[in-house]
Short mmCIF file of C-alpha atoms and ligand atoms in Angstrom, two decimals:
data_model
loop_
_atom_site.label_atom_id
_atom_site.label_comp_id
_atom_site.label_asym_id
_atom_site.label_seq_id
_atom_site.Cartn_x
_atom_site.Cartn_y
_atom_site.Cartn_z
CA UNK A 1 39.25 -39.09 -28.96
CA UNK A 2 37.82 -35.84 -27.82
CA UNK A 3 37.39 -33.63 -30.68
CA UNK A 4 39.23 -30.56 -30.94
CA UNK A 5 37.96 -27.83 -28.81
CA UNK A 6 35.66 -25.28 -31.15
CA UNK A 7 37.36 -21.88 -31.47
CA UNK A 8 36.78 -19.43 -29.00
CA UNK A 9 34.50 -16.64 -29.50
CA UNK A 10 34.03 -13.42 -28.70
CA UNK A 11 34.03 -12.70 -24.70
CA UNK A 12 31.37 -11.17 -23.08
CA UNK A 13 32.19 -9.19 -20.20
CA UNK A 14 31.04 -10.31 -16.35
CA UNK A 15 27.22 -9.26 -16.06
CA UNK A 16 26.51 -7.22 -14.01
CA UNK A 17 23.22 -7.78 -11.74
CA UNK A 18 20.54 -5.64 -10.67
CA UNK A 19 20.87 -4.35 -6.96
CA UNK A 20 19.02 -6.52 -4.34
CA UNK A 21 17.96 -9.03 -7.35
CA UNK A 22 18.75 -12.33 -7.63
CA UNK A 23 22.85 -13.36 -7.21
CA UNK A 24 25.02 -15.01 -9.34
CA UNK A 25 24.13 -18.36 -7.49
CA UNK A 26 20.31 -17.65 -8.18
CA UNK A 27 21.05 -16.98 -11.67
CA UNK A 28 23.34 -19.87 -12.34
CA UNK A 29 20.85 -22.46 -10.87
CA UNK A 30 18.33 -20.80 -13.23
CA UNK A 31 20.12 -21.12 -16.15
CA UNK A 32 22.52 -24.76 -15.38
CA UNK A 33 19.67 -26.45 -13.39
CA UNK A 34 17.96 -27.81 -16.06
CA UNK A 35 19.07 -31.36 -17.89
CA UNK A 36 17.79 -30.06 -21.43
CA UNK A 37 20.98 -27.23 -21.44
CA UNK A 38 23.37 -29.17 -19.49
CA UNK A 39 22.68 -31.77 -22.52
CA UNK A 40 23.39 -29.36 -25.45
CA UNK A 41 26.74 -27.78 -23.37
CA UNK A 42 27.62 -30.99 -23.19
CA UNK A 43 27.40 -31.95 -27.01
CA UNK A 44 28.73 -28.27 -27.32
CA UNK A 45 32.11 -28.46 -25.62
CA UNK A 46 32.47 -32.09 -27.64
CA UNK A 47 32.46 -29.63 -30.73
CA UNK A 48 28.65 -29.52 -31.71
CA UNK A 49 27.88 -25.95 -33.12
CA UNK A 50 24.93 -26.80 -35.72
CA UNK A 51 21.07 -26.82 -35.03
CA UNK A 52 20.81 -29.99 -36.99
CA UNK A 53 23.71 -31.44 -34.98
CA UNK A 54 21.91 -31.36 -31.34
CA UNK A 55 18.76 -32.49 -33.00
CA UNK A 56 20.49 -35.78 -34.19
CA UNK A 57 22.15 -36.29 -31.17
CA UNK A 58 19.92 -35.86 -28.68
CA UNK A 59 16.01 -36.84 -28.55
CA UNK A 60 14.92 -33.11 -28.18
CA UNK A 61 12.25 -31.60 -30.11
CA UNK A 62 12.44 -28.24 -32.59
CA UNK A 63 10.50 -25.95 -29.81
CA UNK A 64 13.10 -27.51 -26.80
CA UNK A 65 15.95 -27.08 -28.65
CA UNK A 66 15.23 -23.20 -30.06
CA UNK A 67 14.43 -21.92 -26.70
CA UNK A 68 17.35 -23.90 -25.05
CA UNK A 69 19.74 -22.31 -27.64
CA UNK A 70 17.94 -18.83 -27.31
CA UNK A 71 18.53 -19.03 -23.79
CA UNK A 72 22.11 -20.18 -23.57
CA UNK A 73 22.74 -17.41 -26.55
CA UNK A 74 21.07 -14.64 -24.32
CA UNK A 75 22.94 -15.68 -21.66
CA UNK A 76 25.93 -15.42 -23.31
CA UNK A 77 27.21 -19.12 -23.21
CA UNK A 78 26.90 -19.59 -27.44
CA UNK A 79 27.59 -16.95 -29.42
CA UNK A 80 24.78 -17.60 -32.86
CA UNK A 81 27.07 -16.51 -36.24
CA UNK A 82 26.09 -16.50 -39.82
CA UNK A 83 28.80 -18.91 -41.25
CA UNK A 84 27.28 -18.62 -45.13
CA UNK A 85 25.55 -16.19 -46.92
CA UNK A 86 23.00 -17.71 -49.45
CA UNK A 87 21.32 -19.03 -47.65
CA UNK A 88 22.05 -17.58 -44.62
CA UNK A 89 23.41 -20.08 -41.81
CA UNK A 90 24.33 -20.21 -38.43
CA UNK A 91 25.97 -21.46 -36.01
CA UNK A 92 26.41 -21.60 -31.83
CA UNK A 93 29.99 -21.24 -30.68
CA UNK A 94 30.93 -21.14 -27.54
CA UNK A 95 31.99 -18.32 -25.70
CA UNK A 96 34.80 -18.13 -23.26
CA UNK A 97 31.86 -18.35 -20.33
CA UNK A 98 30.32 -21.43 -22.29
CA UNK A 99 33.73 -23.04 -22.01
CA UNK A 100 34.77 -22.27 -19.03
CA UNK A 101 31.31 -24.45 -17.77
CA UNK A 102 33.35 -27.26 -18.81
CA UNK A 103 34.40 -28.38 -14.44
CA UNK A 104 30.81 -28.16 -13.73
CA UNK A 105 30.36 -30.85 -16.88
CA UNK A 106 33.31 -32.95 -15.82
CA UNK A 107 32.31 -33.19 -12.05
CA UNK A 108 28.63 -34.40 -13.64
CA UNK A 109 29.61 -36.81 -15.37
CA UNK A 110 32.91 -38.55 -12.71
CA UNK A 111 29.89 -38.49 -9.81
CA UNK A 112 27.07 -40.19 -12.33
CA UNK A 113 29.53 -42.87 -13.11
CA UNK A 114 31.08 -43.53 -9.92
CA UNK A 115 27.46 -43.24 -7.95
CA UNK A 116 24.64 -43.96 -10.23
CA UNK A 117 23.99 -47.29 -11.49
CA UNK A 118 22.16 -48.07 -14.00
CA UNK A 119 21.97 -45.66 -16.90
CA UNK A 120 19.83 -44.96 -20.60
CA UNK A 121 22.89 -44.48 -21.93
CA UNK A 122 26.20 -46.18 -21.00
CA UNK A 123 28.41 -43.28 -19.61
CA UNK A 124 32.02 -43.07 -21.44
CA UNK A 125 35.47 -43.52 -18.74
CA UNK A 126 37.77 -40.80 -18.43
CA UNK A 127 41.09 -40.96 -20.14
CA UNK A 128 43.82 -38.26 -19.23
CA UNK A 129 45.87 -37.58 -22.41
CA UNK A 130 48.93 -35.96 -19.93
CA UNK A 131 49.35 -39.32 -18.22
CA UNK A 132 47.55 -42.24 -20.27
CA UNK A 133 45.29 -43.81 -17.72
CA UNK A 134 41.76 -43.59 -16.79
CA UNK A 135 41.33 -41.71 -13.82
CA UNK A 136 38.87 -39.31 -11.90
CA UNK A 137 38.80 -35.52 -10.88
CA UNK A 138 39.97 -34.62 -7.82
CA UNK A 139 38.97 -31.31 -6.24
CA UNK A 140 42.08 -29.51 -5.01
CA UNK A 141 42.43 -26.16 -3.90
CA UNK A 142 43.80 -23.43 -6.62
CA UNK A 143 46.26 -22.22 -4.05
CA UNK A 144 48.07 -24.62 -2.68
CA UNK A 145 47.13 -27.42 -4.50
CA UNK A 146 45.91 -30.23 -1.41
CA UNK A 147 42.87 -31.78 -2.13
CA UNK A 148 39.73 -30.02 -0.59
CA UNK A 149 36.58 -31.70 0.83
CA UNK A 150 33.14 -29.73 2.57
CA UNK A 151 34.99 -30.14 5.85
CA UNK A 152 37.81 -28.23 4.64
CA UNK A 153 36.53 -25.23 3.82
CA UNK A 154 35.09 -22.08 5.90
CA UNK A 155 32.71 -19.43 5.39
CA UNK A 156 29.36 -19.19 3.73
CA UNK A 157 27.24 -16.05 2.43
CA UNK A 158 28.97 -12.85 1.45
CA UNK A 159 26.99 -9.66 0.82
CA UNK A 160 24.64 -10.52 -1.63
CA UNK A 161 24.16 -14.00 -0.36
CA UNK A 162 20.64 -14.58 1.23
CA UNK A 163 18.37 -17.54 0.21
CA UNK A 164 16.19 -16.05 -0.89
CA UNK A 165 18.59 -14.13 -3.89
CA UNK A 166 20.53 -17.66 -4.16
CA UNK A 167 17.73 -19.57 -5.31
CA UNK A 168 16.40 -19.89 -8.96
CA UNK A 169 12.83 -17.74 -9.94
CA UNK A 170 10.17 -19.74 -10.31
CA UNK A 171 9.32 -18.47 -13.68
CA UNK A 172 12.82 -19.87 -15.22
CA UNK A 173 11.89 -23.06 -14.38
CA UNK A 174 10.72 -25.39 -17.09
CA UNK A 175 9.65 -29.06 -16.93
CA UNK A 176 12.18 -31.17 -18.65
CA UNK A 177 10.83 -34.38 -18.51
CA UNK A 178 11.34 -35.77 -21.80
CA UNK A 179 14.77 -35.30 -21.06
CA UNK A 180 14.58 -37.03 -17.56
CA UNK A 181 12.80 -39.60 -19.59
CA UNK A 182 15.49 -39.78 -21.93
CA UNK A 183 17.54 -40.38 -18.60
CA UNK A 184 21.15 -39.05 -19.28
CA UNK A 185 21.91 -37.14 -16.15
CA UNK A 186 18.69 -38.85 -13.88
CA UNK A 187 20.50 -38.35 -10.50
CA UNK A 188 21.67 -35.12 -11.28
CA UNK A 189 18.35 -33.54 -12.41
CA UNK A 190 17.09 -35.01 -9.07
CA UNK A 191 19.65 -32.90 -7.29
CA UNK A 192 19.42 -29.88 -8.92
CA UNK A 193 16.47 -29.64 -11.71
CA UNK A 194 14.21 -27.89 -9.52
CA UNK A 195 14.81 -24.57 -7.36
CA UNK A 196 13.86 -26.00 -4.05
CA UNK A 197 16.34 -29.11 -4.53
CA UNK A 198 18.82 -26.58 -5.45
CA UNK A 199 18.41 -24.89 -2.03
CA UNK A 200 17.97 -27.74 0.04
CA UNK A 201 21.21 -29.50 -1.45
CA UNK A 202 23.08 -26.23 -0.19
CA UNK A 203 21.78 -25.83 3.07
CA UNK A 204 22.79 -29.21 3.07
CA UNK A 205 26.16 -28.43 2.74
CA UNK A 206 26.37 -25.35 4.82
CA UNK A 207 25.23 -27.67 7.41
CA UNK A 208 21.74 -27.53 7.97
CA UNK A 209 20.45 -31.04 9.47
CA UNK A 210 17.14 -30.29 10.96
CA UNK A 211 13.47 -30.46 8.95
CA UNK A 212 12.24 -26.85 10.96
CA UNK A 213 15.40 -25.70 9.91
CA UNK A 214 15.24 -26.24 6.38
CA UNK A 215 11.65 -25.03 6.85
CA UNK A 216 12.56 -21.51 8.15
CA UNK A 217 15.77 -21.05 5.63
CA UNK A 218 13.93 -22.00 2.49
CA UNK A 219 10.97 -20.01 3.22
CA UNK A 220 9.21 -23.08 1.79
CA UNK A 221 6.12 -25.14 2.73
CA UNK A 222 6.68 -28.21 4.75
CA UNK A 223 5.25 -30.41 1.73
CA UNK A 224 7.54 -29.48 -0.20
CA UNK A 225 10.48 -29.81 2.12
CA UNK A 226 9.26 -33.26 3.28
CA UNK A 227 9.12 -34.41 -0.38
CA UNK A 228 12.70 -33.40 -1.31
CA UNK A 229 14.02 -35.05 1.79
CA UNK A 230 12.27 -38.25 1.10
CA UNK A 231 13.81 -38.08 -2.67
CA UNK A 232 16.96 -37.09 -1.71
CA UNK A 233 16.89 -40.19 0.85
CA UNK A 234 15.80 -42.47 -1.90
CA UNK A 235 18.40 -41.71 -3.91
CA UNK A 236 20.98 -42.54 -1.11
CA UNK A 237 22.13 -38.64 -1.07
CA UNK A 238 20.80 -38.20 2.20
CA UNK A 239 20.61 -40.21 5.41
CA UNK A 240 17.13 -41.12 7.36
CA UNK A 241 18.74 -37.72 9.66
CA UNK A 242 19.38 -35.46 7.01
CA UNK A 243 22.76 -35.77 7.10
CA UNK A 244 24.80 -36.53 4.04
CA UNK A 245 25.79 -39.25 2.86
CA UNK A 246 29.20 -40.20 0.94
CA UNK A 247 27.26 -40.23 -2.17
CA UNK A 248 26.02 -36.55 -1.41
CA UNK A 249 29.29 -35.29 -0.08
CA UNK A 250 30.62 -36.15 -3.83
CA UNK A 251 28.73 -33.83 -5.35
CA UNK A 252 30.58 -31.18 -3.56
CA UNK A 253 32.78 -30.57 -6.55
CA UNK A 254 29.70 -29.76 -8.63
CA UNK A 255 28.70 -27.33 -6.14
CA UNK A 256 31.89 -25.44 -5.57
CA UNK A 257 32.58 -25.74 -9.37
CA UNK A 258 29.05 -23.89 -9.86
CA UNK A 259 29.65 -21.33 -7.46
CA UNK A 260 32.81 -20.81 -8.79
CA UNK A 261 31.30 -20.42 -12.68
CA UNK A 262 28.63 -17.96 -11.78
CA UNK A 263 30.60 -15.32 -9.60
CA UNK A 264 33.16 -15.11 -12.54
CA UNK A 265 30.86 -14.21 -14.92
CA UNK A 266 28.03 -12.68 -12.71
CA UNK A 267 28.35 -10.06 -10.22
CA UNK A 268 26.13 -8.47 -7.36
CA UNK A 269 26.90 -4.97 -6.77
CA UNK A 270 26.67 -5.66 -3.00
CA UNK A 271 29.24 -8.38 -3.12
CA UNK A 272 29.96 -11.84 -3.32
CA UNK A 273 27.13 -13.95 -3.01
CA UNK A 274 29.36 -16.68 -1.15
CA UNK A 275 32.40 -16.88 -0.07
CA UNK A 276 35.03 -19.77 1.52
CA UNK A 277 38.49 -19.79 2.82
CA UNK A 278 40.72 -23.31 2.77
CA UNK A 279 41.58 -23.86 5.77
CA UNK A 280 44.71 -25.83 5.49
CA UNK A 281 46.01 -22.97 3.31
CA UNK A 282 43.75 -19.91 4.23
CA UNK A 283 43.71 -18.63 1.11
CA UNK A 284 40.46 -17.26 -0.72
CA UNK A 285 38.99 -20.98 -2.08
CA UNK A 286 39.14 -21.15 -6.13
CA UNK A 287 38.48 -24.50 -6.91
CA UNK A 288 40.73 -26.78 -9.60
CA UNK A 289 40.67 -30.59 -10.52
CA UNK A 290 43.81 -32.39 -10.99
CA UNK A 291 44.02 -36.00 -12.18
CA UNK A 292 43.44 -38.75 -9.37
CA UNK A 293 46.84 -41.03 -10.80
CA UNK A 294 49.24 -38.48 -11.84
CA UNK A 295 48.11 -35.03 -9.43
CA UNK A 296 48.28 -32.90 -12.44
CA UNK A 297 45.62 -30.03 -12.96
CA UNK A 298 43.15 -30.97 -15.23
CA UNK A 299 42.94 -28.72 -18.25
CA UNK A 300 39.93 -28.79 -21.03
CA UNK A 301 41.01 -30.50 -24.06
CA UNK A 302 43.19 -33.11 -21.80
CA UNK A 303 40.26 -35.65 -21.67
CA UNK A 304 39.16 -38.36 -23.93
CA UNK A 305 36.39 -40.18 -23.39
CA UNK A 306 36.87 -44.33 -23.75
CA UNK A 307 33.94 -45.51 -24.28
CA UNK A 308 32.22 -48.47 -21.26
ZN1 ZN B 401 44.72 -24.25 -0.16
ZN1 ZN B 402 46.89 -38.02 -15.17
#
């Protein structure tokens, strides 16, 4: 069983960015794309609130874990709260726009187990509580609830969307490789643990097949591009062509869910930083999971984990 869901703390308000800065998408990627964090939210929306907690659970050292936890708290993911006096104590809880990372989390862990092998760890199945059987998340549209693949949605960057502004600073990025070591998410941190993977994955999906292409878009060197290609080949993500595979197109939920996260809680002042439309509907895409055996919206809380 799941554990019940920590009590929800005080909301912070969406953030507002700075003018011609980074977008919410930039932001995000800076802050989610990094296996260390998307470890402790994990442990935190399973219940974990204590310092001493994460350090038992996961093999993450004292200086990892305090800037991790500094980071998520600035961010305004945990909220840190003396629960005792003498001595003074504290806790992380999460905040409504820790929780509501929780899609993001879900679509990690359904693509790792139905698409990556061999794992440190033995991933957990997915029990829905609403229905009783194991199942897996199905990305449907929050309008009119038909499932929704790449193919069925249109559109792409809004105002504030350039690559540039979508893509992580360099300076947020921080080597996590005990963590990638440690090998809980190893696919994942493949696809998105480093700001030009990030990129490349979403060009990727907006439809970008061709290496000059991905050259001129990125702004990046052609090393650089030519090594993400050949990893994201390696890892069967990608085709010999650059076109997706059916192992990358499942990631889509990841994405969406992502894009989703950061432009609720952070917000250009020129705009949206993407946009999409479902077709089938042609209503303004919000993303939802429902349950793959009995179609009903997933809903945090409604999941237990069985173990392998
Ligand atoms: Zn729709
Ligand atoms: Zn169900």
């Amino acid at each position: 069983m799941m554990p019940p869901p920590p009590s929800v703390s005080e909301d912070l308000p969406v953030t507002d960015l700075p003018a011609g800065g980074r977008n919410p998408i930039g932001v995000a990627l800076g802050l989610l794309g990094d296996e260390w964090t998307l470890l402790i939210l994990r442990h935190a929306l399973q219940g974990t609130r204590l310092y001493g907690e994460w350090m038992r659970e996961l093999p993450i050292s004292n200086a990892v874990l305090t800037g991790r936890l500094g980071r998520l708290t600035e961010s305004g993911l945990l909220d840190r709260v003396a629960y005792q006096r003498k001595p003074e104590r504290f806790e992380y809880r999460l905040t409504r726009r820790g929780r509501t990372a929780w899609p993001i989390l879900l679509g990690i862990w359904s693509w790792e187990l139905s698409w990556v092998g061999q794992h440190a760890e033995t991933l957990p199945r997915m029990r829905h509580q609403v229905c009783g059987h194991l199942f897996s998340p199905v990305l449907v549209c929050g309008a009119c609830d038909a499932p929704a693949g790449p193919r069925d949605l249109v559109g792409g960057f809004g105002p504030s969307g350039t690559w540039e502004r979508s893509m992580p600073s360099a300076t947020t990025r921080r080597r996590s490789a005990d963590a990638h070591q440690a090998g809980f998410f190893p696919q994942t941190t493949a696809l998105v643990g480093n700001r030009w993977s990030c990129a490349l994955l979403g060009a990727a999906f907006q439809g970008t097949r061709r290496f000059s292409d991905f050259e001129r878009q990125l702004s990046a060197p052609p090393v650089v591009i030519a090594d993400r290609l050949r990893t994201f080949t390696e890892l069967g993500v990608m085709t010999a062509d650059y076109r997706l595979t059916a192992k990358g197109l499942a990631f889509f939920p990841v994405v969406v869910h992502t894009m989703e996260w950061a432009q609720t809680w952070f917000r250009s002042p020129e705009g949206p930083a993407m946009s999409y439309r479902h077709r089938p509907c042609g209503t303004a895409f919000h993303p939802r999971y429902a349950c793959s055996e009995c179609a009903v919206p997933l809903r945090a809380g409604t999941i237990d984990r069985v173990p392998a």
